[in-house]
Coordinates of C-alpha atoms in Angstrom, one line a residue:
X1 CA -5.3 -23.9 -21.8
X2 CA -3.8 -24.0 -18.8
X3 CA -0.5 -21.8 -18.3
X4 CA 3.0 -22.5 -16.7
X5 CA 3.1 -20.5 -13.8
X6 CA 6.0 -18.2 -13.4
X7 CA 7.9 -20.0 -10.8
X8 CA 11.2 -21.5 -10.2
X9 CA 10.7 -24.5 -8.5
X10 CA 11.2 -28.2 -9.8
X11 CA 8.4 -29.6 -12.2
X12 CA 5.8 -31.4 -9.9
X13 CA 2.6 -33.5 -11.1
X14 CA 0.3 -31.6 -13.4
X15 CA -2.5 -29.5 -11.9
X16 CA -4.7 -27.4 -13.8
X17 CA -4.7 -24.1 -13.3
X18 CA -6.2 -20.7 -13.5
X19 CA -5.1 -19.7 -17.6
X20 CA -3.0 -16.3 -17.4
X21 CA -3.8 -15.4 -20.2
X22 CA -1.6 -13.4 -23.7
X23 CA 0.8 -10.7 -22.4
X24 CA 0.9 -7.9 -25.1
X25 CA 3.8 -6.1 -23.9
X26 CA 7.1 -4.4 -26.0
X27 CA 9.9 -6.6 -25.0
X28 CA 12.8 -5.9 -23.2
X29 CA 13.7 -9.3 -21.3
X30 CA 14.8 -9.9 -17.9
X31 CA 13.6 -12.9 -16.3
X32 CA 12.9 -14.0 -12.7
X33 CA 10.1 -15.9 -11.4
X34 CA 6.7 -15.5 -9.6
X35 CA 3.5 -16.7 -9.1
X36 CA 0.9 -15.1 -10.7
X37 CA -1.4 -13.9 -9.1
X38 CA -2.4 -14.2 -5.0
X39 CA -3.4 -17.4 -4.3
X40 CA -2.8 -19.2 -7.4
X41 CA -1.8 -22.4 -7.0
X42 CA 1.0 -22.8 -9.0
X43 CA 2.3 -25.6 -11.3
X44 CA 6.0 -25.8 -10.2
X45 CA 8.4 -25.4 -13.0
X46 CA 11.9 -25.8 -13.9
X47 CA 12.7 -23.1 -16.3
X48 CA 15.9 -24.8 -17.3
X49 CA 14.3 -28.1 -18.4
X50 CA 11.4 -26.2 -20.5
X51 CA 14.3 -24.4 -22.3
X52 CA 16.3 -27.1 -22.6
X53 CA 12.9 -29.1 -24.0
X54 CA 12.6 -26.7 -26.5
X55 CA 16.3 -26.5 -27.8
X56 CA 16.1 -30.2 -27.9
X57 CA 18.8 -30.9 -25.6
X58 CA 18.9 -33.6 -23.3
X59 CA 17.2 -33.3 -19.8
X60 CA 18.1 -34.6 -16.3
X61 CA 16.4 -38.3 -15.8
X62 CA 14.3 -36.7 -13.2
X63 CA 12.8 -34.2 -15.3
X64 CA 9.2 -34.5 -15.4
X65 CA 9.6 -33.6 -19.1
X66 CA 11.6 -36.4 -19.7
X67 CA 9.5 -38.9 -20.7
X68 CA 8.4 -36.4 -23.7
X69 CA 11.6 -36.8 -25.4
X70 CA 11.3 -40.8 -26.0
X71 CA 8.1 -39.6 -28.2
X72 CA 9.8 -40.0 -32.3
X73 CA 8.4 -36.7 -33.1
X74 CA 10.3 -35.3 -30.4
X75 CA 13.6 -36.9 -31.3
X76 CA 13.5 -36.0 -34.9
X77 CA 12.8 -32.1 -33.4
X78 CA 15.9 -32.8 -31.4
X79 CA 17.9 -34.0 -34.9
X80 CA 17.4 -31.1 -36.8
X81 CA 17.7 -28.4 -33.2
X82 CA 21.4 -30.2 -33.5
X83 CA 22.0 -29.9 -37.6
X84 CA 20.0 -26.3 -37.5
X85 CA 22.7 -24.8 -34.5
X86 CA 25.3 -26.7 -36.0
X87 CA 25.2 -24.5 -39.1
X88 CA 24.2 -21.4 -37.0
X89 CA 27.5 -22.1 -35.3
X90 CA 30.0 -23.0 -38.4
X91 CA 27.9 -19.9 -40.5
X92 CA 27.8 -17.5 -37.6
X93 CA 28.6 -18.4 -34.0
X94 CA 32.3 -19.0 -34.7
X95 CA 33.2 -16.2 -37.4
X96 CA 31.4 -14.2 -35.3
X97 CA 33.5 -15.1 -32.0
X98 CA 36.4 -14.9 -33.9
X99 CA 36.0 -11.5 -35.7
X100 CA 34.9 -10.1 -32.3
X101 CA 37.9 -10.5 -30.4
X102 CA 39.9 -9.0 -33.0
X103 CA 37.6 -5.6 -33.9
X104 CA 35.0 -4.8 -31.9
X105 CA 34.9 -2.1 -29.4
X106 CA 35.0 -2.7 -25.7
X107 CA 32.8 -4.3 -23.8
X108 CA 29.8 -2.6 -21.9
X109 CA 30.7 -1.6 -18.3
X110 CA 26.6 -2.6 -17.1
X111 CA 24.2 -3.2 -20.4
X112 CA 24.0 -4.2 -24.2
X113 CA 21.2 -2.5 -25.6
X114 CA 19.8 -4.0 -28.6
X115 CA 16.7 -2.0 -29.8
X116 CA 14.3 -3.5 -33.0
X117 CA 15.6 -7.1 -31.3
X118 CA 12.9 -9.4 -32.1
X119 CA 13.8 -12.9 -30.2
X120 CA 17.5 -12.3 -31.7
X121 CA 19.0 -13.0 -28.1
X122 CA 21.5 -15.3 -30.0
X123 CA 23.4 -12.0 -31.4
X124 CA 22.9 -10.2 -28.9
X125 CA 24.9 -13.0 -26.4
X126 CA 27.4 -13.6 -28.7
X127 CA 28.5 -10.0 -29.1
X128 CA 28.7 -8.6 -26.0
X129 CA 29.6 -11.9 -24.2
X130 CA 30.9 -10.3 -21.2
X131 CA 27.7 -8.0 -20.5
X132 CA 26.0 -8.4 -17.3
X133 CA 22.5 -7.0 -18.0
X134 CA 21.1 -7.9 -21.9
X135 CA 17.9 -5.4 -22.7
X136 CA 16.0 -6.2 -25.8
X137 CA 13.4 -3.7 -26.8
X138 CA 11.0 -5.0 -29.7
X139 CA 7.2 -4.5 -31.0
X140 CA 6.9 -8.5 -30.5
X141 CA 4.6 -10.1 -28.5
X142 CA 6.3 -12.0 -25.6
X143 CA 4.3 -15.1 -25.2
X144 CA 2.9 -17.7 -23.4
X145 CA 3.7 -21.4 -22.7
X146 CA 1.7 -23.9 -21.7
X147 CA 2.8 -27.0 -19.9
X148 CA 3.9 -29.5 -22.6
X149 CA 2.2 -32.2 -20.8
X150 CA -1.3 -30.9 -21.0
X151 CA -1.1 -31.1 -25.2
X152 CA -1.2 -33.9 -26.6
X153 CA 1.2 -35.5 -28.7
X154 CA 0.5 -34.3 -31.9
X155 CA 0.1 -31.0 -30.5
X156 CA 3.3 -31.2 -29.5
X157 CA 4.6 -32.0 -32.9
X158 CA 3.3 -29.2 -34.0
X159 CA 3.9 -26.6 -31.9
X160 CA 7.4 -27.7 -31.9
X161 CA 7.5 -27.9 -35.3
X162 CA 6.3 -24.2 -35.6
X163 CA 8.8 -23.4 -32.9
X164 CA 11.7 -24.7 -35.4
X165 CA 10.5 -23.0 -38.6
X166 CA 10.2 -19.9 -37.1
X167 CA 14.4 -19.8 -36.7
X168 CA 15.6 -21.6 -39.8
X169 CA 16.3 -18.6 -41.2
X170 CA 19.0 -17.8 -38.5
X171 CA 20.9 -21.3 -39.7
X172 CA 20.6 -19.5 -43.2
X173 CA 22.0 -16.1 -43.0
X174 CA 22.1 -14.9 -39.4
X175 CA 18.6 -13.7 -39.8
X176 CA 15.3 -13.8 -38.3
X177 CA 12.6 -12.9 -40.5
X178 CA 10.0 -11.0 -38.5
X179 CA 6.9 -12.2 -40.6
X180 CA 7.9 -15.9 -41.2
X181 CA 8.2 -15.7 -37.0
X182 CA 4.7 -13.7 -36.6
X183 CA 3.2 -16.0 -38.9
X184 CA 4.5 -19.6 -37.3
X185 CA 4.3 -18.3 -33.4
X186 CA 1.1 -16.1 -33.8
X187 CA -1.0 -18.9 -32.6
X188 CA 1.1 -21.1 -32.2
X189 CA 0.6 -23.1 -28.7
X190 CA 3.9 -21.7 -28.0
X191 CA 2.8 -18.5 -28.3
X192 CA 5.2 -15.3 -29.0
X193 CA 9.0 -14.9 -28.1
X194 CA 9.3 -16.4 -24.9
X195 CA 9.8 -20.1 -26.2
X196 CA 12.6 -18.7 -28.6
X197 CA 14.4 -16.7 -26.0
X198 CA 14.4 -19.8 -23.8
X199 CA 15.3 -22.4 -26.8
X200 CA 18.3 -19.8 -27.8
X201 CA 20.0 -19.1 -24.4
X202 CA 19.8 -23.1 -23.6
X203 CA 21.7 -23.3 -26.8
X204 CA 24.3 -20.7 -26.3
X205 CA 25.1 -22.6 -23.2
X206 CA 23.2 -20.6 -20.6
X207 CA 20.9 -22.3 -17.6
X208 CA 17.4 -20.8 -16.9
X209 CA 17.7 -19.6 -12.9
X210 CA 14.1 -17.6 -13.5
X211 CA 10.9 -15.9 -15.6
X212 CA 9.6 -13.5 -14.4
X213 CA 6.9 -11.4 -16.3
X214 CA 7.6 -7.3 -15.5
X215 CA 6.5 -3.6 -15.8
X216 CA 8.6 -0.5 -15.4
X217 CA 7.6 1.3 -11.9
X218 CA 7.3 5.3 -11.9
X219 CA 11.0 5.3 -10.9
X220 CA 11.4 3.4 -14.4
X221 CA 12.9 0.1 -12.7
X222 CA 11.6 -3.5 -13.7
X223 CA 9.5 -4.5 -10.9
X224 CA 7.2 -7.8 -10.9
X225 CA 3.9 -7.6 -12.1
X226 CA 1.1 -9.6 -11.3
X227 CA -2.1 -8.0 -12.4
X228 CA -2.8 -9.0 -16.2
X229 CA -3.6 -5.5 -18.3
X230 CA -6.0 -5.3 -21.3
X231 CA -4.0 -6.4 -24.3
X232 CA -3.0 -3.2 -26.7
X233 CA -2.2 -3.0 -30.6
X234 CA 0.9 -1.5 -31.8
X235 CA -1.1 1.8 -32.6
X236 CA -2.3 1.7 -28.8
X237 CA 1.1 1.3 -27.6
X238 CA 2.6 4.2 -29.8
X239 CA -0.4 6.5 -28.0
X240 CA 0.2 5.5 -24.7
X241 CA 4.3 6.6 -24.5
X242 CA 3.6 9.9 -23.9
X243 CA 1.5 9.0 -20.9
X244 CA 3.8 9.3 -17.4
X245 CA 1.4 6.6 -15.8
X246 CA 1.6 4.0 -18.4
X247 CA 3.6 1.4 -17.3
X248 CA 5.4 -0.7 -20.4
X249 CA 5.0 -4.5 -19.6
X250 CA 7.8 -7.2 -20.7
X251 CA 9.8 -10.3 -19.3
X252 CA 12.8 -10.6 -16.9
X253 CA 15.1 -14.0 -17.6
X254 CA 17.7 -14.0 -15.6
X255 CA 20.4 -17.6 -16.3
X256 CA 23.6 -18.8 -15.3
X257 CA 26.5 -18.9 -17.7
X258 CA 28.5 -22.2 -18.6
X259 CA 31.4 -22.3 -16.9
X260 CA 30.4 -19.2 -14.9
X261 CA 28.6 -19.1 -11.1
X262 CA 27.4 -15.2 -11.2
X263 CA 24.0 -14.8 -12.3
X264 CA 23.0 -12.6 -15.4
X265 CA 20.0 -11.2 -16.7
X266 CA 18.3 -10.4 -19.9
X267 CA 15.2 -8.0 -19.9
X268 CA 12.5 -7.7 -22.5
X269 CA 10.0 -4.7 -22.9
X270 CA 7.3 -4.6 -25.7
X271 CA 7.4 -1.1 -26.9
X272 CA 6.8 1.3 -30.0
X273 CA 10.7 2.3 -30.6
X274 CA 10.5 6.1 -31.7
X275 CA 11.1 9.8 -30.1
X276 CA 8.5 8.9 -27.9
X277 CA 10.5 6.5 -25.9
X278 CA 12.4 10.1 -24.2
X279 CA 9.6 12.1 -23.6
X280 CA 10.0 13.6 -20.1
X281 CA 9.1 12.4 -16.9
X282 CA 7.4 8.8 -18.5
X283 CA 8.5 5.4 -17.5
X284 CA 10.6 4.4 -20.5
X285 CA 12.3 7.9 -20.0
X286 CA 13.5 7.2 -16.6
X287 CA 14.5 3.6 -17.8
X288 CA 16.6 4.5 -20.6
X289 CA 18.1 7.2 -19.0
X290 CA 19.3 4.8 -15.7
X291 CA 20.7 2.2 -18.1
X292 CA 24.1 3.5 -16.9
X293 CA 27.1 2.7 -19.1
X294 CA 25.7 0.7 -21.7
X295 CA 26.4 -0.1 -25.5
X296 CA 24.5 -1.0 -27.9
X297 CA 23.4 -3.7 -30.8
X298 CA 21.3 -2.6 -34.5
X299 CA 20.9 -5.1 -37.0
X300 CA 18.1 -4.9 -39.7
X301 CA 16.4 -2.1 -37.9
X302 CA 14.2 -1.3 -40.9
X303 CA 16.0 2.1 -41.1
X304 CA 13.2 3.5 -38.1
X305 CA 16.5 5.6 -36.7
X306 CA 16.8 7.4 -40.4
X307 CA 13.2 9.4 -40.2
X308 CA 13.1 12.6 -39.2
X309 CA 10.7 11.4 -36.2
X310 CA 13.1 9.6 -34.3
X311 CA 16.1 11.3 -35.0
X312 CA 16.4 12.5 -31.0
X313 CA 17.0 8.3 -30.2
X314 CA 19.0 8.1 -32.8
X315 CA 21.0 11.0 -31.5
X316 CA 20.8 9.4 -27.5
X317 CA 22.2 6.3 -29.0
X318 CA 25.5 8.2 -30.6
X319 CA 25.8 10.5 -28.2
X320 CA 25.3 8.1 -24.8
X321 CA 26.6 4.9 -25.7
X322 CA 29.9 3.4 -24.8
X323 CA 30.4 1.6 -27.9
X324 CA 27.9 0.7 -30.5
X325 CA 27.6 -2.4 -33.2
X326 CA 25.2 -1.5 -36.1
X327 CA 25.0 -2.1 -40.0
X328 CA 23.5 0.6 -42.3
X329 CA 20.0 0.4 -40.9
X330 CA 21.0 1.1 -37.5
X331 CA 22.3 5.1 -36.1
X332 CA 22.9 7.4 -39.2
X333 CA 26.8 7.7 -40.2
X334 CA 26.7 11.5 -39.7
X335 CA 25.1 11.5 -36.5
X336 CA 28.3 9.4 -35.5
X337 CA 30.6 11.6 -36.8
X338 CA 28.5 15.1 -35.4
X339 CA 28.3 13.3 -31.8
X340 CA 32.3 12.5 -31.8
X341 CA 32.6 8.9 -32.1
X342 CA 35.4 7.0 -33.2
X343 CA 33.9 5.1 -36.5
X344 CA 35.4 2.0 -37.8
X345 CA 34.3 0.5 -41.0
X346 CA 33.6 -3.1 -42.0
X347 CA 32.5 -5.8 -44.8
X348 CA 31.0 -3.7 -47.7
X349 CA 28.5 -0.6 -48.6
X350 CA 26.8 1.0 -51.9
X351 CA 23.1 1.7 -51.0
X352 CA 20.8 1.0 -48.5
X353 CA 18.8 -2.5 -48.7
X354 CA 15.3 -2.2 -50.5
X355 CA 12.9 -3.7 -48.2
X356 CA 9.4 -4.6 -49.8
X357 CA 7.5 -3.8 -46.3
X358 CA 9.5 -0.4 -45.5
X359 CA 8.4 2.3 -48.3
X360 CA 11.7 4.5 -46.8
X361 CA 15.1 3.7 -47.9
X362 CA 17.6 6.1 -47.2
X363 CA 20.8 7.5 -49.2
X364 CA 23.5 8.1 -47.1
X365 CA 26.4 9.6 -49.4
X366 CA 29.0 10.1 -46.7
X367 CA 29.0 6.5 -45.7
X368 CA 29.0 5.7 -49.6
X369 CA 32.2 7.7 -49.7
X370 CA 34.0 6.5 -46.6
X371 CA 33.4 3.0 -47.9
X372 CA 34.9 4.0 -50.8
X373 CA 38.0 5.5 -49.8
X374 CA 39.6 2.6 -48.8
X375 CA 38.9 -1.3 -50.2
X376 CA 38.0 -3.7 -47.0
X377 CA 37.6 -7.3 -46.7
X378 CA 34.3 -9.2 -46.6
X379 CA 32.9 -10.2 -43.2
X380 CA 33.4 -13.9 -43.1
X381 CA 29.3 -14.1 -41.6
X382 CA 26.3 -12.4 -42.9
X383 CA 25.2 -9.6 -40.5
X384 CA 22.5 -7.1 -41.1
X385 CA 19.9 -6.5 -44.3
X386 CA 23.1 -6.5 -46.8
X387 CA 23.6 -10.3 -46.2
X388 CA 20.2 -10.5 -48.4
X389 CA 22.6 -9.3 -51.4
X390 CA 26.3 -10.7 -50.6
X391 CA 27.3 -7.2 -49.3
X392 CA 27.1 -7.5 -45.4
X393 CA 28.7 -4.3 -43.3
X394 CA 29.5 -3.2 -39.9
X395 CA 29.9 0.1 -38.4
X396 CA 31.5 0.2 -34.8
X397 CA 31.0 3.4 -32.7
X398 CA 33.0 3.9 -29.4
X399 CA 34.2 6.9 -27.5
X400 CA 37.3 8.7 -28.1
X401 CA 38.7 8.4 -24.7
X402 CA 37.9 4.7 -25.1
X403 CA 41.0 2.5 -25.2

């Protein structure tokens, strides 16, 4: 099937094109857009209309996609888009907002990191609101999108209908279920992330300047990347981090807040998250180490940063951050309190969530007891694997010296 070309010019006619192909790639996101390819001859495309298409908001009248929405399949997407982000918002957009701007820690200077991210770019936004560069590093397959007007209509209907099922869960309880989203966008027509990314920053009010697909240079900088590499399993990826020439592959967005004029952007790498990620002198070294002044996002991280095999992130992550969000899963409570930080305690903590995919759960008997020493209100949203019980927690992390 013929791909949308990665360019940021207005919808034209449909012309078929040379397919691109599946990117397997650990995302971090940051978008821009190019052709693919020399001498392609690109379908021209609107990023903004095909993420406002898919977050079922109304287009401009000279869209080229907006004929699609008149189709009844399409405006019953677009019914429940609006009752699914209306609970999203009145569950967890709002408290969320409104918590923040009473105790969270300051704002990133240059990033928000948000490792084990999935397609959660709505937490991600609406936590660190004020950061300029977003980077989401996740074992997720980005994606590919064809041009809505080459399927048919009850393709559409069903690839939209895939699209919605694989984020009810974050209407439910601020949670994207990573097996319920692997199952629905697997094959899906919308393939992988990149329709969610899209569909999530239309709806937290952001327009789509550019998409640009990327690869970390030897320097470790996000640099366009044209040339289509043999697809790799997660094992593969794991093998290659210790390699200085392998060059992680991901997505650059880069969007326009409401209200704003100043152009952000939000960067996507697929990668295996481990110890490996710092080894000396590769790619992802170099790129973690640039990030500059950065903070920091963990929710439902499957506990990874607990095992004795990625303790040296976990310990970057304590020790270079600015400020930090997490719940139990994310950075281990003594590494926090070994690497200096200032620790404040939210919502509720006994034990560690079970998880029927993750063998490991881990006991952490200091934060049992810190929790303890003093009662603490409930977070008015669910955040994190404790929602799954009634017991959600936060941990912010900033530096002493932080105001």
């Amino acid at each position: 099937m013929n791909q949308i070309e990665y360019k940021s010019s207005r919808l034209s006619a449909p012309r078929r094109l040379p397919g691109l192909g599946i990117w397997r790639i650990v995302p971090v996101i940051l978008l821009a857009c190019q052709p693919h390819g020399a001498g392609a001859a690109p379908l021209s495309s609107d990023w903004d209309d095909l993420a406002r298409y898919f977050a079922g908001l109304e287009l401009r009248a000279e869209s080229p996609l907006a004929p699609l929405q008149q189709e009844r399949a399409y405006q019953n997407y677009r019914r429940n888009q609006d009752q699914l982000w209306t609970r999203i918002m009145q569950r967890s957009g709002a408290p969320i907002d409104s918590w923040r701007n009473s105790n969270a820690p300051p704002q990133p200077a240059s990033s928000a990191l948000y490792f084990f991210s999935g397609a959660d770019a709505f937490n991600l936004l609406r936590w660190y609101p004020d950061a300029r560069r977003y980077v989401m590093v996740s074992l997720e397959e980005p994606g590919k999108i064809p041009d809505p007007r080459e399927l048919n209509a009850a393709q559409r209907q069903s690839a939209l209908a895939r699209l919605h099922n694989s984020i009810v869960s974050l209407g439910q309880d601020n949670y994207l279920r990573t097996l319920v989203m692997r199952a629905q966008l697997a094959d899906n027509r919308f393939r992988g992330l990149l329709a969610v990314l899209l569909l999530e920053l239309a709806r937290s009010g952001c327009r789509i300047e550019s998409v640009t697909r990327v690869a970390l240079d030897s320097n470790g900088e996000l640099q366009p990347a044209d040339a289509e590499t043999a697809p790799l399993t997660p094992e593969q990826l794991q093998q290659r981090l210790r390699d200085p020439d392998y060059a992680p592959e991901g997505l650059r967005i880069r969007f326009i807040r409401e209200g704003e004029s100043n152009q952000r952007e939000l960067a996507y790498l697929r990668l295996w998250i481990s110890d490996e990620l710092l080894t000396p002198q590769t790619r992802s070294a170099k790129f973690l180490e640039g990030l500059g002044a950065f903070s920091y996002l963990l929710k439902s991280a499957s506990y990874h940063l607990h095992r004795t095999q990625d303790e040296r992130l976990a310990r970057f992550l304590a020790q270079r951050a600015v400020s930090g969000i997490q719940d139990d899963s994310g950075v281990p409570y003594r590494y926090l309190i070994q690497a200096g930080r200032r620790v404040r305690l939210f919502g509720a903590y006994r034990s560690a969530t079970r998880l029927r995919d993750q063998p490991f759960t881990p006991d952490q008997p200091d934060l049992r007891a810190a929790y303890a020493a003093e009662a603490r209100p409930a977070l008015p949203f669910s955040y994190g694997y404790g929602a799954l019980h009634g017991h959600s927690n936060i941990q912010t992390t900033e530096r002493p010296d932080q105001n």
